[in-house]
Amino acid sequence: MIEIERLTKYYGPHAAVDDVSMFVPAGSITAIVGTSGSGKSTLMRMVNRLVDPTSGHVQIDGRDTTEFPVHELRRHIGYAIQNHGLFPHRTVAQNIATVPRLLGWTRSRIAARVEELLILFQLDPGEFADRRPHELSGGQQQRVGVARALAAEPKLLLMDEPFGALDPIIRAKAQDDLKKIQRKLGTTILLVTHDMEEAIRLGDRIAVMDHGRLLQYAPPAEILIHPATDFVGDLIGTEDRPFRLLSLETAAAAIEPGEAGGPAIAAEATLREALAALIWSGRRAAPVTDAEGRPLGRLVLQSLIERAARPS
Amino acid sequence: MRAYLPLAVRLGVLALLILYLVRPQTFAPALSLLTEPGQPPIYDRADVLSLTLSHLTTVFIAISAATIVGVGLAILVTRPIGEEFLPLSRSIVNIGQTFPPVAVLALAVPIVGFGEAPTLIALFLYGLLPIFENALTGLSRVNPAVLDAARGMGMTETERLWQVDLPLALPVILEGIRLSVAIGLSTATIGSTVAAKGLGEVIIAGLSSNNLAFIVQGGVVVAVVAVLIYDGLSGVERLVARRAGTVLQEES
Ligand SMILES: Nc1ncnc2c1ncn2[C@@H]1O[C@H](COP(=O)(O)OP(=O)(O)O)[C@@H](O)[C@H]1O
Ligand SMILES: [Mg+2]
């Protein structure tokens, strides 16, 4: 849980972050979104004190961040960045072990933790532990970067455009994996992105920033349905809005009784994916099945279209 | 000089050097072609092996000191506390280079006397600039994302210096040391003019007695030693660069 209180940062006469207050609940993902230069990184970097605020306070789990020596504070907050910042002279295992080593964990505990994380991030320890970062693909480097950030089991993870350097297909997979891992570990994540799509996909709440100010801070559906300003509306993109709204729910939420022909849609697919499948195959309805393939009912095209309409 | 000498050539040159240093008379027939009648073809006033070792020792001491001071200074001025001394330290180190080596010797002799000391001072001053400049480049060119990650994960300044900055700057630092060693090996020959023991003695003896064979053997030994050491250090550097992962990182 993070409480940001009237946080302001001036560079010269220019406010990079201007009087921002927000509350980030424990165990959730908050996406900070905005155009380049809007102050997202500066806001995030004031949480682990990589940037000193001009005024205002940050509390983590009820304690002011200035109560701790700065390196102690940072060792208990995960930190992952766009170009992963992996140490090129260290192996994958040594990179992941960085913070546990700084914290003085025993060798055996570090080794066990490294192995556990490699497996969690789908990197075979036998194959990857002793590689150097330059011997990995971009997607693998990014996963090692996040694994390293989670190594010391932080309750809070800060991520600054962590998927920015990935191509779209790998990025989508990395986003899904992050969400799964976050649900499993219950980590509180504060994530900076300039991509509204990513914010909607990942965020339990979205903070929209512009010129250092926090324009709107709300769950994705609220932002899509009631954008606080024209700027927020522009950021969402009007032509994509119905589809983004549909992407917030899974097929399970729209099941109706009855049967339908053709290939089935998985219950955990988003409604956006389901709509695309229906349109593409020219069907008015499709069967829905659970993970084991058991029939659950059907999805009806007309109901999906109605769900995508702006609620009154 | 960076060109890749095949291993066989290196080993052959090294073998010839060692042969000359332990059995110089082997080369007497060849070198006598360069002498006037009655002149000795092989330098005989001192043991060339011990002159070579003194020469190397002088360079080693001077460059070690230059490394400690140069790298130390570069570390200092790339930390937040030393930042303001960056321009000052640059100009001090540059001044060391603007004096010609002979002038340094001439100025040092009245202060420290004849012998090794003035040579050490000259070599130290000449070695300092390449080492300092390279260390500065290496330390200030570490990938900003890597530094940001190191700070963000909670490394203290000291931990970062030893675990990140220095290992990543090491290949560039070694390059500076290699340049200084090469300059030092050749500059040390003039130390013999102020009575430092070294290979310059052979050349000076050749000049004063008009013995071309002495000049050639002194000059060639200095050159061969310099090339072999330079080449060996280049190899070490490539190895370290590969281990630091910096070679591929710069290319990507
Ligand atoms: N260290 C700094 N010194 C001066 N200006 C800065 C510094 N860091 C950021 N800024 C300025 O603050 C503003 C916000 O930057 P930043 O937080 O990095 O934006 P974002 O992450 O949203 O792209 C920009 O105008 C940027 O130029
Ligand atoms: Mg940014």
Coordinates of C-alpha atoms and ligand atoms in Angstrom, one line a residue:
Chain A
M1 CA 0.0 0.0 0.0
I2 CA 1.3 3.4 -1.0
E3 CA 0.0 6.8 0.0
I4 CA 1.2 9.6 -2.1
E5 CA 0.5 13.0 -0.5
R6 CA 0.7 16.2 -2.5
L7 CA 3.9 15.2 -4.2
T8 CA 5.7 17.9 -6.2
K9 CA 9.0 18.0 -8.1
Y10 CA 10.4 21.1 -9.7
Y11 CA 13.3 21.0 -12.1
G12 CA 14.2 24.7 -12.3
P13 CA 11.0 26.7 -12.7
H14 CA 9.3 23.7 -14.4
A15 CA 7.1 21.3 -12.4
A16 CA 7.8 17.7 -13.6
V17 CA 5.3 16.5 -11.0
D18 CA 2.7 18.9 -9.8
D19 CA 0.8 18.3 -6.5
V20 CA -0.1 14.6 -7.0
S21 CA -2.0 12.7 -4.4
M22 CA -3.0 9.1 -4.8
F23 CA -3.6 5.9 -2.8
V24 CA -2.4 2.6 -4.2
P25 CA -4.1 -0.3 -2.5
A26 CA -2.1 -3.4 -1.5
G27 CA -2.1 -6.3 -3.8
S28 CA -3.2 -4.4 -6.9
I29 CA -1.7 -3.2 -10.1
T30 CA -1.8 0.6 -10.7
A31 CA -0.8 1.8 -14.2
I32 CA 0.5 5.3 -14.5
V33 CA -0.2 6.4 -18.1
G34 CA 0.5 9.6 -20.1
T35 CA 2.4 11.0 -23.0
S36 CA 6.2 11.3 -22.9
G37 CA 7.4 14.0 -20.5
S38 CA 4.2 14.0 -18.5
G39 CA 6.1 13.2 -15.3
K40 CA 5.3 9.4 -14.9
S41 CA 8.8 8.3 -14.3
T42 CA 9.5 11.2 -11.9
L43 CA 6.4 10.4 -9.9
M44 CA 7.5 6.7 -9.7
R45 CA 11.1 7.5 -8.9
M46 CA 10.0 9.6 -5.9
V47 CA 8.6 6.4 -4.4
N48 CA 12.0 4.7 -4.0
R49 CA 13.7 8.0 -3.6
L50 CA 15.7 7.9 -6.8
V51 CA 14.3 11.5 -7.1
D52 CA 13.9 13.7 -4.0
P53 CA 10.6 15.5 -4.0
T54 CA 10.5 19.3 -3.8
S55 CA 7.6 18.9 -1.4
G56 CA 5.1 16.2 -0.3
H57 CA 5.3 12.8 1.2
V58 CA 5.2 9.1 0.3
Q59 CA 4.1 6.5 2.8
I60 CA 4.5 2.8 2.3
D61 CA 2.4 0.6 4.6
G62 CA 1.9 3.5 6.8
R63 CA 5.6 4.6 7.2
D64 CA 7.1 7.6 5.6
T65 CA 9.8 6.6 3.1
T66 CA 12.3 9.1 4.7
E67 CA 12.3 7.0 7.9
F68 CA 14.7 4.5 6.4
P69 CA 18.2 4.8 5.0
V70 CA 17.7 5.1 1.3
H71 CA 19.5 1.9 0.3
E72 CA 17.5 -0.1 2.9
L73 CA 14.3 1.3 1.5
R74 CA 15.3 0.4 -2.1
R75 CA 16.3 -3.1 -1.2
H76 CA 12.8 -3.8 -0.1
I77 CA 11.1 -2.3 -3.2
G78 CA 11.4 -4.2 -6.5
Y79 CA 12.6 -2.1 -9.4
A80 CA 12.4 -3.1 -13.1
I81 CA 13.1 -0.7 -16.0
Q82 CA 12.7 -0.5 -19.8
N83 CA 16.1 -1.6 -20.9
H84 CA 16.2 -4.1 -18.1
G85 CA 19.6 -2.7 -16.9
L86 CA 21.0 -6.2 -16.4
F87 CA 24.6 -6.4 -15.3
P88 CA 26.4 -7.5 -18.5
H89 CA 29.4 -8.9 -16.6
R90 CA 27.3 -11.2 -14.4
T91 CA 25.4 -14.4 -15.2
V92 CA 21.6 -14.6 -15.2
A93 CA 21.8 -16.3 -11.7
Q94 CA 24.1 -13.6 -10.3
N95 CA 21.9 -10.9 -11.7
I96 CA 18.9 -12.4 -10.0
A97 CA 20.8 -12.8 -6.8
T98 CA 21.8 -9.1 -6.6
V99 CA 19.4 -7.9 -3.9
P100 CA 19.4 -11.1 -1.8
R101 CA 23.2 -10.8 -1.8
L102 CA 23.0 -7.2 -0.7
L103 CA 20.7 -8.3 2.1
G104 CA 23.2 -10.9 3.2
W105 CA 21.0 -14.0 2.6
T106 CA 22.8 -17.4 2.9
R107 CA 24.2 -19.0 -0.2
S108 CA 21.7 -21.9 -0.1
R109 CA 18.8 -19.6 0.4
I110 CA 19.9 -17.5 -2.6
A111 CA 20.4 -20.5 -4.8
A112 CA 17.0 -21.9 -4.0
R113 CA 15.4 -18.5 -4.7
V114 CA 17.1 -18.1 -8.0
E115 CA 16.0 -21.5 -9.1
E116 CA 12.5 -20.9 -8.0
L117 CA 12.3 -17.6 -10.0
L118 CA 13.9 -19.0 -13.1
I119 CA 11.2 -21.7 -13.1
L120 CA 8.5 -19.2 -12.4
F121 CA 9.6 -17.2 -15.4
Q122 CA 9.8 -20.2 -17.6
L123 CA 13.6 -20.2 -17.9
D124 CA 15.1 -23.7 -17.5
P125 CA 17.7 -23.2 -14.7
G126 CA 20.1 -25.8 -16.2
E127 CA 20.1 -23.9 -19.5
F128 CA 19.9 -20.3 -18.4
A129 CA 21.5 -19.8 -14.9
D130 CA 25.0 -19.5 -16.2
R131 CA 24.4 -17.5 -19.3
R132 CA 25.4 -13.8 -19.7
P133 CA 22.6 -11.3 -20.5
H134 CA 23.9 -10.8 -24.1
E135 CA 23.3 -14.5 -24.7
L136 CA 19.5 -14.1 -24.1
S137 CA 16.7 -12.9 -26.4
G138 CA 15.0 -9.5 -25.7
G139 CA 12.0 -11.3 -24.1
Q140 CA 14.3 -13.5 -21.9
Q141 CA 16.3 -10.4 -20.8
Q142 CA 13.1 -8.7 -19.8
R143 CA 12.0 -11.7 -17.8
V144 CA 15.3 -11.9 -16.0
G145 CA 15.0 -8.2 -15.2
V146 CA 11.6 -8.7 -13.6
A147 CA 12.8 -11.9 -11.8
R148 CA 15.7 -9.9 -10.4
A149 CA 13.3 -7.2 -9.2
L150 CA 11.2 -9.9 -7.4
A151 CA 14.2 -11.8 -6.0
A152 CA 14.1 -10.5 -2.4
E153 CA 10.3 -11.0 -2.2
P154 CA 9.4 -7.3 -2.1
K155 CA 5.8 -6.5 -1.3
L156 CA 6.0 -3.5 -3.7
L157 CA 7.3 -3.6 -7.3
L158 CA 8.0 -0.5 -9.4
M159 CA 8.2 -0.9 -13.1
D160 CA 9.1 1.8 -15.6
E161 CA 7.9 0.9 -19.1
P162 CA 9.1 -2.7 -18.5
F163 CA 7.8 -4.0 -21.8
G164 CA 8.8 -0.9 -23.9
A165 CA 11.6 -2.7 -25.7
L166 CA 9.6 -5.8 -26.7
D167 CA 7.9 -6.5 -30.0
P168 CA 4.1 -6.7 -29.8
I169 CA 3.6 -10.5 -29.6
I170 CA 6.2 -11.1 -26.9
R171 CA 4.9 -8.0 -25.1
A172 CA 1.4 -9.4 -24.9
K173 CA 2.7 -12.6 -23.5
A174 CA 4.9 -10.8 -21.0
Q175 CA 1.9 -8.7 -19.9
D176 CA -0.2 -11.8 -19.3
D177 CA 2.6 -13.6 -17.4
L178 CA 3.1 -10.5 -15.2
K179 CA -0.5 -10.4 -14.4
K180 CA -0.6 -14.1 -13.5
I181 CA 2.5 -13.8 -11.3
Q182 CA 1.2 -10.7 -9.6
R183 CA -2.1 -12.5 -8.8
K184 CA -0.1 -15.5 -7.5
L185 CA 2.3 -13.5 -5.3
G186 CA -0.1 -10.7 -4.3
T187 CA 2.6 -8.1 -5.0
T188 CA 1.6 -4.4 -5.2
I189 CA 2.7 -3.1 -8.6
L190 CA 3.1 0.5 -9.7
L191 CA 3.7 0.4 -13.4
V192 CA 4.6 3.3 -15.8
T193 CA 3.6 3.1 -19.4
H194 CA 2.8 5.4 -22.3
D195 CA 0.6 2.8 -23.8
M196 CA -3.1 3.0 -22.9
E197 CA -3.7 -0.5 -24.2
E198 CA -1.1 -1.8 -21.7
A199 CA -2.6 0.2 -18.9
I200 CA -6.1 -1.2 -19.6
R201 CA -4.8 -4.7 -19.9
L202 CA -2.8 -4.7 -16.7
G203 CA -4.1 -2.0 -14.4
D204 CA -6.6 -2.6 -11.7
R205 CA -6.5 1.2 -11.5
I206 CA -5.2 3.7 -14.0
A207 CA -3.6 7.0 -13.2
V208 CA -3.6 9.4 -16.2
M209 CA -1.0 12.1 -16.1
D210 CA -0.4 15.2 -18.2
H211 CA 2.1 18.0 -17.6
G212 CA 2.9 16.7 -14.2
R213 CA -0.7 16.7 -13.0
L214 CA -2.9 13.7 -12.2
L215 CA -5.9 14.1 -14.4
Q216 CA -7.9 11.0 -13.4
Y217 CA -7.3 8.0 -11.2
A218 CA -9.9 5.3 -11.5
P219 CA -10.5 1.7 -12.6
P220 CA -10.2 1.1 -16.4
A221 CA -13.9 0.8 -17.0
E222 CA -14.6 4.1 -15.2
I223 CA -11.9 5.8 -17.3
L224 CA -13.3 4.3 -20.5
I225 CA -16.9 5.2 -19.8
H226 CA -16.3 8.6 -18.1
P227 CA -13.0 10.1 -19.1
A228 CA -12.5 13.1 -16.8
T229 CA -11.1 15.5 -19.5
D230 CA -10.9 15.7 -23.3
F231 CA -7.3 14.8 -23.0
V232 CA -8.1 11.5 -21.2
G233 CA -10.7 10.8 -23.9
D234 CA -8.1 11.4 -26.6
L235 CA -5.7 9.0 -24.9
I236 CA -8.3 6.3 -24.9
G237 CA -9.0 6.8 -28.6
T238 CA -12.7 7.0 -29.4
E239 CA -12.8 4.4 -32.2
D240 CA -11.2 1.7 -29.9
R241 CA -13.3 2.5 -26.9
P242 CA -16.0 -0.2 -27.2
F243 CA -13.4 -2.9 -27.8
R244 CA -11.3 -1.8 -24.9
L245 CA -14.4 -1.9 -22.7
L246 CA -15.0 -5.5 -23.9
S247 CA -11.4 -6.4 -23.2
L248 CA -12.0 -5.8 -19.5
E249 CA -14.2 -8.9 -19.1
T250 CA -13.9 -12.5 -19.9
A251 CA -16.3 -14.7 -21.8
A252 CA -17.3 -16.3 -18.5
A253 CA -19.1 -13.0 -17.6
A254 CA -21.4 -13.1 -20.6
I255 CA -22.5 -16.7 -20.8
E256 CA -26.1 -17.3 -21.8
P257 CA -27.9 -20.7 -21.6
G258 CA -28.3 -22.5 -24.9
E259 CA -26.3 -24.1 -27.6
A260 CA -24.4 -23.0 -30.7
G261 CA -22.5 -24.5 -33.5
G262 CA -18.8 -24.2 -34.6
P263 CA -15.6 -24.0 -32.6
A264 CA -15.9 -23.2 -28.9
I265 CA -14.6 -20.0 -27.2
A266 CA -12.6 -20.5 -23.9
A267 CA -14.3 -19.1 -20.8
E268 CA -11.1 -17.1 -19.9
A269 CA -10.9 -15.4 -23.3
T270 CA -11.7 -11.7 -23.1
L271 CA -15.0 -10.6 -24.6
R272 CA -13.0 -8.6 -27.2
E273 CA -11.4 -11.8 -28.4
A274 CA -14.7 -13.5 -28.3
L275 CA -16.3 -10.7 -30.4
A276 CA -13.5 -10.9 -32.9
A277 CA -13.9 -14.7 -33.2
L278 CA -17.7 -14.4 -33.8
I279 CA -17.3 -11.6 -36.4
W280 CA -14.5 -13.5 -38.2
S281 CA -16.3 -16.8 -38.4
G282 CA -19.6 -15.1 -39.4
R283 CA -21.6 -16.6 -36.6
R284 CA -24.4 -15.1 -34.4
A285 CA -23.5 -17.3 -31.4
A286 CA -20.7 -19.6 -30.3
P287 CA -20.4 -22.3 -27.6
V288 CA -18.3 -21.5 -24.5
T289 CA -16.2 -24.2 -22.7
D290 CA -14.2 -24.2 -19.5
A291 CA -10.5 -25.2 -19.2
E292 CA -11.3 -28.9 -19.4
G293 CA -13.5 -28.4 -22.5
R294 CA -16.9 -28.9 -20.7
P295 CA -19.7 -26.8 -22.3
L296 CA -20.8 -23.9 -20.2
G297 CA -23.4 -22.3 -22.5
R298 CA -23.1 -19.8 -25.4
L299 CA -22.1 -16.3 -26.3
V300 CA -24.4 -14.2 -28.4
L301 CA -23.1 -11.6 -30.8
Q302 CA -26.0 -9.2 -30.2
S303 CA -25.4 -9.3 -26.4
L304 CA -21.8 -8.5 -26.9
I305 CA -22.6 -5.5 -29.1
E306 CA -25.0 -4.3 -26.4
R307 CA -22.3 -4.7 -23.7
A308 CA -19.9 -2.6 -25.7
A309 CA -22.3 0.3 -26.0
R310 CA -21.8 3.3 -23.7
P311 CA -23.7 2.7 -20.5
S312 CA -26.2 5.4 -19.8
Chain B
M1 CA 50.1 -2.4 -33.8
R2 CA 46.8 -3.8 -32.8
A3 CA 47.0 -6.1 -35.8
Y4 CA 46.8 -9.8 -34.9
L5 CA 50.3 -11.4 -35.0
P6 CA 50.0 -15.1 -35.5
L7 CA 51.1 -17.1 -32.5
A8 CA 54.1 -18.6 -34.3
V9 CA 55.6 -15.2 -35.1
R10 CA 55.1 -14.1 -31.4
L11 CA 56.8 -17.2 -30.1
G12 CA 59.6 -16.9 -32.6
V13 CA 60.3 -13.3 -31.7
L14 CA 60.2 -14.2 -28.0
A15 CA 62.6 -17.1 -28.5
L16 CA 65.1 -14.8 -30.4
L17 CA 64.9 -12.2 -27.6
I18 CA 65.6 -14.8 -24.9
L19 CA 68.4 -16.2 -26.9
Y20 CA 70.0 -12.8 -27.2
L21 CA 69.6 -12.0 -23.5
V22 CA 71.1 -15.3 -22.3
R23 CA 73.6 -16.0 -25.1
P24 CA 74.3 -12.7 -26.8
Q25 CA 77.5 -14.0 -28.5
T26 CA 75.2 -16.1 -30.8
F27 CA 74.4 -12.9 -32.6
A28 CA 78.1 -11.7 -32.8
P29 CA 78.6 -12.9 -36.4
A30 CA 75.5 -11.1 -37.7
L31 CA 76.1 -7.9 -35.7
S32 CA 79.8 -7.7 -36.7
L33 CA 78.6 -6.8 -40.2
L34 CA 77.6 -3.4 -38.7
T35 CA 80.9 -2.7 -36.8
E36 CA 84.1 -0.9 -37.9
P37 CA 87.2 -3.2 -37.7
G38 CA 88.3 -3.7 -34.1
Q39 CA 84.9 -2.7 -32.5
P40 CA 83.1 -5.3 -30.4
P41 CA 79.8 -6.4 -32.0
I42 CA 78.1 -7.3 -28.7
Y43 CA 77.7 -4.8 -25.8
D44 CA 80.0 -6.1 -23.1
R45 CA 80.2 -3.3 -20.5
A46 CA 77.3 -4.8 -18.6
D47 CA 75.0 -7.8 -18.7
V48 CA 72.2 -7.0 -21.1
L49 CA 69.8 -9.3 -19.3
S50 CA 70.2 -7.3 -16.1
L51 CA 69.9 -4.0 -18.0
T52 CA 66.6 -5.3 -19.5
L53 CA 65.3 -6.3 -16.1
S54 CA 66.2 -2.9 -14.6
H55 CA 64.5 -1.3 -17.6
L56 CA 61.3 -3.3 -17.0
T57 CA 61.4 -2.7 -13.2
T58 CA 61.6 1.0 -13.7
V59 CA 58.7 1.0 -16.1
F60 CA 56.7 -1.3 -13.8
I61 CA 57.2 0.8 -10.7
A62 CA 56.4 4.1 -12.6
I63 CA 53.3 2.8 -14.3
S64 CA 52.0 1.0 -11.2
A65 CA 52.2 4.4 -9.4
A66 CA 50.6 6.1 -12.4
T67 CA 47.8 3.5 -12.4
I68 CA 47.0 4.0 -8.7
V69 CA 47.0 7.7 -9.0
G70 CA 45.3 7.9 -12.4
V71 CA 42.5 5.4 -11.6
G72 CA 42.1 6.8 -8.1
L73 CA 41.8 10.4 -9.5
A74 CA 39.3 9.2 -12.1
I75 CA 37.2 7.4 -9.4
L76 CA 37.3 10.5 -7.3
V77 CA 36.1 13.0 -10.0
T78 CA 33.3 10.7 -11.2
R79 CA 31.8 10.5 -7.7
P80 CA 29.4 13.2 -6.6
I81 CA 31.8 14.6 -4.0
G82 CA 34.7 15.0 -6.5
E83 CA 32.7 16.2 -9.5
E84 CA 33.8 19.8 -9.1
F85 CA 37.5 18.8 -9.3
L86 CA 37.1 17.3 -12.8
P87 CA 38.3 20.3 -14.8
L88 CA 41.1 21.0 -12.4
S89 CA 42.4 17.4 -12.4
R90 CA 42.2 17.3 -16.2
S91 CA 44.4 20.3 -16.6
I92 CA 46.9 19.2 -13.9
V93 CA 47.3 15.8 -15.7
N94 CA 47.6 17.5 -19.1
I95 CA 50.4 19.8 -17.8
G96 CA 52.4 16.6 -17.0
Q97 CA 52.3 15.8 -20.7
T98 CA 53.3 19.2 -22.1
F99 CA 56.8 19.0 -20.7
P100 CA 59.1 17.0 -23.0
P101 CA 60.6 14.0 -21.2
V102 CA 64.1 15.4 -21.4
A103 CA 63.0 18.6 -19.8
V104 CA 61.4 16.6 -16.9
L105 CA 64.7 14.8 -16.5
A106 CA 66.7 18.0 -16.6
L107 CA 64.4 19.6 -14.0
A108 CA 64.3 16.6 -11.8
V109 CA 68.0 15.9 -11.5
P110 CA 68.9 19.0 -9.4
I111 CA 66.1 18.1 -7.0
V112 CA 66.4 14.3 -6.7
G113 CA 69.9 13.7 -8.0
F114 CA 71.1 11.3 -10.7
G115 CA 69.9 7.7 -11.0
E116 CA 66.5 6.0 -11.2
A117 CA 64.5 8.7 -9.5
P118 CA 64.3 11.3 -12.3
T119 CA 63.4 8.6 -14.7
L120 CA 60.6 7.3 -12.5
I121 CA 59.2 10.8 -12.2
A122 CA 59.3 11.3 -16.0
L123 CA 57.6 7.9 -16.7
F124 CA 55.1 8.5 -14.0
L125 CA 54.1 11.9 -15.4
Y126 CA 53.9 10.5 -18.9
G127 CA 51.9 7.4 -17.9
L128 CA 49.4 9.4 -15.9
L129 CA 47.4 11.0 -18.7
P130 CA 46.4 7.9 -20.8
I131 CA 45.5 6.0 -17.7
F132 CA 43.5 8.9 -16.2
E133 CA 41.7 9.7 -19.5
N134 CA 40.8 6.1 -20.1
A135 CA 39.7 5.4 -16.6
L136 CA 37.5 8.6 -16.8
T137 CA 36.0 7.4 -20.1
G138 CA 35.4 3.9 -18.8
L139 CA 33.8 5.0 -15.6
S140 CA 31.6 7.7 -17.2
R141 CA 30.5 5.5 -20.1
V142 CA 28.8 2.8 -18.1
N143 CA 25.3 2.1 -19.6
P144 CA 22.9 4.5 -17.7
A145 CA 20.2 1.8 -17.5
V146 CA 22.7 -0.4 -15.7
L147 CA 23.5 2.4 -13.2
D148 CA 19.9 3.2 -12.7
A149 CA 19.1 -0.4 -11.9
A150 CA 22.1 -0.7 -9.5
R151 CA 20.9 2.4 -7.6
G152 CA 17.2 1.4 -7.8
M153 CA 18.1 -2.0 -6.3
G154 CA 19.7 -0.4 -3.3
M155 CA 23.4 -0.6 -3.9
T156 CA 25.4 2.0 -1.9
E157 CA 27.9 4.1 -3.8
T158 CA 30.8 1.9 -2.7
E159 CA 29.0 -1.3 -3.7
R160 CA 28.2 0.2 -7.0
L161 CA 31.9 1.2 -7.6
W162 CA 33.3 -2.2 -6.9
Q163 CA 30.5 -4.4 -8.2
V164 CA 29.4 -2.4 -11.3
D165 CA 31.5 0.6 -12.3
L166 CA 35.0 -0.8 -12.0
P167 CA 34.3 -4.3 -13.5
L168 CA 32.6 -2.6 -16.5
A169 CA 35.3 0.0 -17.0
L170 CA 38.1 -2.4 -16.6
P171 CA 38.7 -3.1 -20.3
V172 CA 39.0 0.6 -21.1
I173 CA 41.3 1.1 -18.0
L174 CA 43.5 -1.7 -19.2
E175 CA 43.8 0.0 -22.6
G176 CA 45.1 3.1 -20.9
I177 CA 47.6 1.1 -18.9
R178 CA 48.8 -0.6 -22.1
L179 CA 49.4 2.7 -23.8
S180 CA 51.3 4.0 -20.8
V181 CA 53.5 0.9 -20.6
A182 CA 54.3 1.2 -24.3
I183 CA 55.2 4.9 -24.0
G184 CA 57.1 4.1 -20.8
L185 CA 59.2 1.3 -22.3
S186 CA 60.5 3.6 -25.0
T187 CA 60.8 6.8 -22.8
A188 CA 62.8 4.9 -20.2
T189 CA 65.7 4.6 -22.7
I190 CA 66.5 8.3 -22.2
G191 CA 66.8 7.6 -18.4
S192 CA 70.3 6.4 -19.1
T193 CA 71.4 10.0 -19.8
V194 CA 70.9 10.6 -16.1
A195 CA 72.5 7.3 -15.0
A196 CA 69.5 5.2 -14.6
K197 CA 70.2 1.5 -15.3
G198 CA 68.4 0.5 -18.5
L199 CA 68.6 -0.4 -22.2
G200 CA 69.3 3.2 -23.1
E201 CA 72.8 2.6 -21.9
V202 CA 73.5 0.3 -24.8
I203 CA 72.3 2.9 -27.3
I204 CA 74.2 5.7 -25.7
A205 CA 77.4 3.6 -25.7
G206 CA 76.8 3.0 -29.4
L207 CA 76.4 6.7 -30.1
S208 CA 79.4 7.8 -28.2
S209 CA 81.7 5.1 -29.6
N210 CA 80.2 5.3 -33.1
N211 CA 79.3 1.6 -32.8
L212 CA 76.3 0.9 -35.0
A213 CA 75.9 -2.7 -33.7
F214 CA 75.3 -1.4 -30.1
I215 CA 72.7 1.1 -31.4
V216 CA 70.9 -1.5 -33.3
Q217 CA 70.9 -4.1 -30.5
G218 CA 69.8 -1.6 -27.9
G219 CA 67.0 -0.2 -30.2
V220 CA 65.8 -3.6 -31.3
V221 CA 65.6 -5.1 -27.8
V222 CA 63.6 -2.1 -26.6
A223 CA 61.3 -2.3 -29.6
V224 CA 60.8 -6.1 -29.3
V225 CA 60.1 -6.0 -25.6
A226 CA 57.6 -3.1 -26.1
V227 CA 55.8 -4.9 -28.9
L228 CA 55.6 -8.2 -27.1
I229 CA 54.3 -6.6 -23.9
Y230 CA 51.8 -4.4 -25.8
D231 CA 50.6 -7.5 -27.7
G232 CA 50.3 -9.6 -24.5
L233 CA 48.3 -6.8 -22.8
S234 CA 46.0 -6.5 -25.8
G235 CA 45.2 -10.2 -25.3
V236 CA 44.5 -9.7 -21.6
E237 CA 42.2 -6.8 -22.5
R238 CA 40.2 -8.7 -25.0
L239 CA 39.7 -11.5 -22.5
V240 CA 38.6 -9.1 -19.8
A241 CA 36.3 -7.3 -22.2
R242 CA 34.6 -10.5 -23.2
R243 CA 34.2 -11.4 -19.5
A244 CA 32.7 -8.0 -18.8
G245 CA 30.3 -8.5 -21.6
T246 CA 31.1 -5.0 -22.9
V247 CA 32.2 -6.0 -26.3
L248 CA 28.9 -7.3 -27.5
Q249 CA 27.0 -4.6 -25.5
E250 CA 28.8 -1.8 -27.5
E251 CA 27.9 -3.5 -30.8
S252 CA 24.3 -4.0 -30.1
Ligands
LIG1 N1 16.9 15.0 -14.0 C1 16.1 15.9 -14.6 N2 16.5 17.2 -14.8 C2 15.8 18.1 -15.4 N3 14.6 17.8 -15.9 C3 14.1 16.6 -15.8 C4 14.8 15.5 -15.1 N4 14.1 14.4 -15.2 C5 12.9 14.7 -15.8 N5 12.9 16.0 -16.2 C6 11.8 16.7 -16.9 O1 10.7 16.4 -16.2 C7 9.6 16.1 -17.1 C8 9.0 14.8 -16.8 O2 9.9 13.8 -17.0 P1 9.6 12.2 -16.8 O3 9.1 12.0 -15.5 O4 10.8 11.5 -17.2 O5 8.4 12.0 -17.9 P2 7.8 10.6 -18.5 O6 8.4 9.5 -17.7 O7 6.4 10.8 -18.3 O8 8.2 10.6 -19.9 C9 10.2 16.2 -18.5 O9 9.9 17.5 -19.0 C10 11.6 16.1 -18.3 O10 12.3 16.8 -19.3
MG2 MG 9.6 7.9 -18.4

